[in-house]
Amino acid sequence: MPAPEKNLARATFIGIAEMTGLYVLVNAGLLHALTVEQIAASNLPVADAVETVLGPRGGMVTTAFAMISVAAIANLVVMSVARIAFGMARSGILPAFLARVVPSGTPRAALLVSVVIAGALASTGAYIPLMAIGATFAILINIAVDLAALGLRRSEPGLARPYRMPFFPLPPLAGIAINLVILIALVREDPANTLVGIVTPFVAALVYLAIDRLRSRP
């Protein structure tokens, strides 16, 4: 990509604007096809809206699009998780066999382990708890990234930065505040699963630190 210091930021903001516009249009369509009371009472308002417009076949159309969307998301998640496991193994955090790649460059071991674990979790049928825990993980990652931005700017102020965050440190501080509010809302809505999502990363970090300390001993 030419001029990534400009184009990456531009692509990010354009993507955010496009997704925001798409969500606004979808909600406008829902409000046009259904009443507020119908939306509040529906488990799948989009399907109900499409059925209102297209008739009985609307549910089939919505299901088809949903399946395509789920397949695309699943493919993206599987690839990203496998790459994360591969990177962690290469850094010595996970077992070394996960860092092996086949001649084509695919981390097949990491991919296989990721798929097996994901399949085991999916087979439990506990989708709502898993989604709640996953949402908590995502929020904690957002907070960690914002904290890292603050820490790196303080620890390495002279580091070359092709793209500098405007109005620093307000954006990361705002991000931390917003994600903390969402996290508090999740704790109030689903305390058990949210607390599991909060505690699990910290337990994993403690286990990693303990293993790393044992490795460093002569």
GROMACS .gro file of C-alpha atoms in nm:
model
  218
    1MET     CA    1   0.000   0.000   0.000
    2PRO     CA    2   0.154   0.334  -0.103
    3ALA     CA    3   0.182   0.600   0.169
    4PRO     CA    4   0.044   0.380   0.452
    5GLU     CA    5   0.090   0.664   0.702
    6LYS     CA    6  -0.194   0.844   0.519
    7ASN     CA    7  -0.395   0.567   0.355
    8LEU     CA    8  -0.431   0.341   0.660
    9ALA     CA    9  -0.585   0.620   0.865
   10ARG     CA   10  -0.798   0.727   0.570
   11ALA     CA   11  -0.922   0.374   0.509
   12THR     CA   12  -1.003   0.333   0.879
   13PHE     CA   13  -1.214   0.647   0.899
   14ILE     CA   14  -1.384   0.579   0.565
   15GLY     CA   15  -1.470   0.227   0.682
   16ILE     CA   16  -1.613   0.359   1.008
   17ALA     CA   17  -1.822   0.615   0.819
   18GLU     CA   18  -1.951   0.352   0.576
   19MET     CA   19  -2.047   0.107   0.850
   20THR     CA   20  -2.216   0.383   1.050
   21GLY     CA   21  -2.415   0.483   0.743
   22LEU     CA   22  -2.509   0.120   0.677
   23TYR     CA   23  -2.636   0.071   1.032
   24VAL     CA   24  -2.835   0.394   1.012
   25LEU     CA   25  -2.994   0.282   0.685
   26VAL     CA   26  -3.080  -0.061   0.827
   27ASN     CA   27  -3.245   0.095   1.131
   28ALA     CA   28  -3.431   0.343   0.912
   29GLY     CA   29  -3.558   0.051   0.705
   30LEU     CA   30  -3.673  -0.133   1.018
   31LEU     CA   31  -3.859   0.172   1.144
   32HIS     CA   32  -4.023   0.211   0.803
   33ALA     CA   33  -4.137  -0.153   0.783
   34LEU     CA   34  -4.224  -0.213   1.148
   35THR     CA   35  -4.353  -0.016   1.441
   36VAL     CA   36  -4.143   0.045   1.748
   37GLU     CA   37  -4.362  -0.197   1.942
   38GLN     CA   38  -4.311  -0.470   1.679
   39ILE     CA   39  -3.934  -0.419   1.686
   40ALA     CA   40  -3.927  -0.437   2.066
   41ALA     CA   41  -4.130  -0.760   2.069
   42SER     CA   42  -3.931  -0.932   1.792
   43ASN     CA   43  -3.635  -1.162   1.839
   44LEU     CA   44  -3.532  -1.112   1.474
   45PRO     CA   45  -3.661  -0.771   1.363
   46VAL     CA   46  -3.467  -0.777   1.037
   47ALA     CA   47  -3.628  -1.106   0.936
   48ASP     CA   48  -3.971  -0.972   1.030
   49ALA     CA   49  -3.911  -0.655   0.830
   50VAL     CA   50  -3.798  -0.848   0.522
   51GLU     CA   51  -4.099  -1.078   0.552
   52THR     CA   52  -4.326  -0.774   0.571
   53VAL     CA   53  -4.179  -0.639   0.247
   54LEU     CA   54  -4.124  -0.961   0.048
   55GLY     CA   55  -4.392  -1.183   0.196
   56PRO     CA   56  -4.346  -1.538   0.332
   57ARG     CA   57  -4.026  -1.590   0.131
   58GLY     CA   58  -3.864  -1.302   0.316
   59GLY     CA   59  -3.763  -1.531   0.601
   60MET     CA   60  -3.583  -1.763   0.361
   61VAL     CA   61  -3.397  -1.470   0.204
   62THR     CA   62  -3.289  -1.344   0.546
   63THR     CA   63  -3.175  -1.692   0.650
   64ALA     CA   64  -2.969  -1.729   0.331
   65PHE     CA   65  -2.794  -1.397   0.384
   66ALA     CA   66  -2.738  -1.482   0.751
   67MET     CA   67  -2.573  -1.813   0.660
   68ILE     CA   68  -2.342  -1.642   0.412
   69SER     CA   69  -2.253  -1.379   0.671
   70VAL     CA   70  -2.185  -1.639   0.940
   71ALA     CA   71  -1.963  -1.839   0.704
   72ALA     CA   72  -1.759  -1.530   0.617
   73ILE     CA   73  -1.722  -1.428   0.981
   74ALA     CA   74  -1.630  -1.783   1.086
   75ASN     CA   75  -1.362  -1.797   0.817
   76LEU     CA   76  -1.216  -1.465   0.933
   77VAL     CA   77  -1.219  -1.566   1.300
   78VAL     CA   78  -1.060  -1.904   1.235
   79MET     CA   79  -0.777  -1.748   1.033
   80SER     CA   80  -0.714  -1.468   1.282
   81VAL     CA   81  -0.718  -1.693   1.589
   82ALA     CA   82  -0.481  -1.940   1.424
   83ARG     CA   83  -0.241  -1.657   1.338
   84ILE     CA   84  -0.254  -1.530   1.696
   85ALA     CA   85  -0.174  -1.876   1.829
   86PHE     CA   86   0.107  -1.904   1.573
   87GLY     CA   87   0.254  -1.569   1.679
   88MET     CA   88   0.232  -1.653   2.048
   89ALA     CA   89   0.400  -1.989   1.988
   90ARG     CA   90   0.677  -1.822   1.788
   91SER     CA   91   0.731  -1.584   2.083
   92GLY     CA   92   0.755  -1.876   2.325
   93ILE     CA   93   0.423  -1.815   2.502
   94LEU     CA   94   0.247  -2.124   2.361
   95PRO     CA   95   0.396  -2.468   2.276
   96ALA     CA   96   0.650  -2.457   1.994
   97PHE     CA   97   0.464  -2.704   1.768
   98LEU     CA   98   0.197  -2.438   1.707
   99ALA     CA   99   0.460  -2.229   1.529
  100ARG     CA  100   0.519  -2.491   1.260
  101VAL     CA  101   0.408  -2.408   0.909
  102VAL     CA  102   0.361  -2.619   0.599
  103PRO     CA  103   0.546  -2.534   0.273
  104SER     CA  104   0.255  -2.314   0.163
  105GLY     CA  105   0.305  -2.098   0.474
  106THR     CA  106  -0.009  -2.208   0.659
  107PRO     CA  107   0.027  -2.266   1.035
  108ARG     CA  108  -0.161  -2.592   1.006
  109ALA     CA  109  -0.106  -2.706   1.366
  110ALA     CA  110  -0.230  -2.378   1.509
  111LEU     CA  111  -0.524  -2.385   1.267
  112LEU     CA  112  -0.620  -2.740   1.364
  113VAL     CA  113  -0.598  -2.674   1.739
  114SER     CA  114  -0.801  -2.354   1.704
  115VAL     CA  115  -1.074  -2.531   1.505
  116VAL     CA  116  -1.092  -2.820   1.753
  117ILE     CA  117  -1.126  -2.586   2.050
  118ALA     CA  118  -1.386  -2.373   1.870
  119GLY     CA  119  -1.580  -2.685   1.771
  120ALA     CA  120  -1.574  -2.812   2.130
  121LEU     CA  121  -1.707  -2.480   2.258
  122ALA     CA  122  -1.976  -2.464   1.989
  123SER     CA  123  -2.088  -2.821   2.064
  124THR     CA  124  -2.183  -2.716   2.417
  125GLY     CA  125  -2.470  -2.509   2.276
  126ALA     CA  126  -2.400  -2.235   2.531
  127TYR     CA  127  -2.405  -1.960   2.270
  128ILE     CA  128  -2.531  -1.677   2.490
  129PRO     CA  129  -2.272  -1.730   2.766
  130LEU     CA  130  -1.996  -1.769   2.507
  131MET     CA  131  -2.103  -1.449   2.333
  132ALA     CA  132  -2.112  -1.263   2.665
  133ILE     CA  133  -1.765  -1.385   2.757
  134GLY     CA  134  -1.634  -1.304   2.408
  135ALA     CA  135  -1.780  -0.953   2.425
  136THR     CA  136  -1.601  -0.902   2.756
  137PHE     CA  137  -1.274  -1.018   2.601
  138ALA     CA  138  -1.319  -0.769   2.316
  139ILE     CA  139  -1.381  -0.481   2.557
  140LEU     CA  140  -1.075  -0.570   2.764
  141ILE     CA  141  -0.865  -0.580   2.446
  142ASN     CA  142  -0.989  -0.234   2.351
  143ILE     CA  143  -0.895  -0.101   2.693
  144ALA     CA  144  -0.553  -0.269   2.674
  145VAL     CA  145  -0.484  -0.113   2.333
  146ASP     CA  146  -0.575   0.234   2.461
  147LEU     CA  147  -0.355   0.187   2.768
  148ALA     CA  148  -0.071   0.068   2.543
  149ALA     CA  149  -0.102   0.383   2.331
  150LEU     CA  150  -0.072   0.597   2.644
  151GLY     CA  151   0.218   0.391   2.777
  152LEU     CA  152   0.417   0.387   2.453
  153ARG     CA  153   0.384   0.762   2.403
  154ARG     CA  154   0.521   0.813   2.754
  155SER     CA  155   0.796   0.547   2.745
  156GLU     CA  156   0.916   0.622   2.389
  157PRO     CA  157   0.829   0.985   2.311
  158GLY     CA  158   1.096   1.010   2.040
  159LEU     CA  159   0.991   0.703   1.844
  160ALA     CA  160   0.924   0.772   1.476
  161ARG     CA  161   0.549   0.766   1.419
  162PRO     CA  162   0.430   0.794   1.056
  163TYR     CA  163   0.079   0.866   1.181
  164ARG     CA  164   0.033   1.064   1.501
  165MET     CA  165  -0.294   1.046   1.690
  166PRO     CA  166  -0.473   1.382   1.677
  167PHE     CA  167  -0.576   1.546   2.006
  168PHE     CA  168  -0.366   1.298   2.204
  169PRO     CA  169  -0.432   1.180   2.478
  170LEU     CA  170  -0.806   1.249   2.446
  171PRO     CA  171  -0.892   0.964   2.201
  172PRO     CA  172  -0.745   0.679   2.412
  173LEU     CA  173  -0.886   0.832   2.731
  174ALA     CA  174  -1.229   0.855   2.567
  175GLY     CA  175  -1.194   0.497   2.443
  176ILE     CA  176  -1.110   0.373   2.792
  177ALA     CA  177  -1.405   0.561   2.943
  178ILE     CA  178  -1.654   0.435   2.683
  179ASN     CA  179  -1.539   0.074   2.714
  180LEU     CA  180  -1.552   0.090   3.094
  181VAL     CA  181  -1.911   0.215   3.075
  182ILE     CA  182  -2.000  -0.075   2.842
  183LEU     CA  183  -1.821  -0.318   3.074
  184ILE     CA  184  -2.017  -0.190   3.375
  185ALA     CA  185  -2.340  -0.228   3.177
  186LEU     CA  186  -2.247  -0.588   3.092
  187VAL     CA  187  -2.171  -0.664   3.457
  188ARG     CA  188  -2.513  -0.534   3.555
  189GLU     CA  189  -2.688  -0.722   3.273
  190ASP     CA  190  -2.502  -1.055   3.297
  191PRO     CA  191  -2.271  -1.054   3.601
  192ALA     CA  192  -2.175  -1.424   3.598
  193ASN     CA  193  -2.055  -1.453   3.239
  194THR     CA  194  -1.901  -1.105   3.235
  195LEU     CA  195  -1.699  -1.178   3.549
  196VAL     CA  196  -1.579  -1.502   3.390
  197GLY     CA  197  -1.466  -1.298   3.090
  198ILE     CA  198  -1.285  -1.053   3.319
  199VAL     CA  199  -1.116  -1.307   3.544
  200THR     CA  200  -1.005  -1.555   3.275
  201PRO     CA  201  -0.747  -1.327   3.101
  202PHE     CA  202  -0.596  -1.228   3.433
  203VAL     CA  203  -0.567  -1.592   3.542
  204ALA     CA  204  -0.406  -1.675   3.207
  205ALA     CA  205  -0.162  -1.386   3.253
  206LEU     CA  206  -0.066  -1.509   3.600
  207VAL     CA  207  -0.009  -1.861   3.467
  208TYR     CA  208   0.208  -1.723   3.186
  209LEU     CA  209   0.414  -1.512   3.428
  210ALA     CA  210   0.464  -1.813   3.653
  211ILE     CA  211   0.576  -2.033   3.362
  212ASP     CA  212   0.805  -1.758   3.232
  213ARG     CA  213   0.965  -1.719   3.576
  214LEU     CA  214   1.026  -2.091   3.598
  215ARG     CA  215   1.189  -2.090   3.253
  216SER     CA  216   1.418  -1.804   3.345
  217ARG     CA  217   1.559  -1.981   3.647
  218PRO     CA  218   1.908  -2.124   3.592
   0.00000   0.00000   0.00000
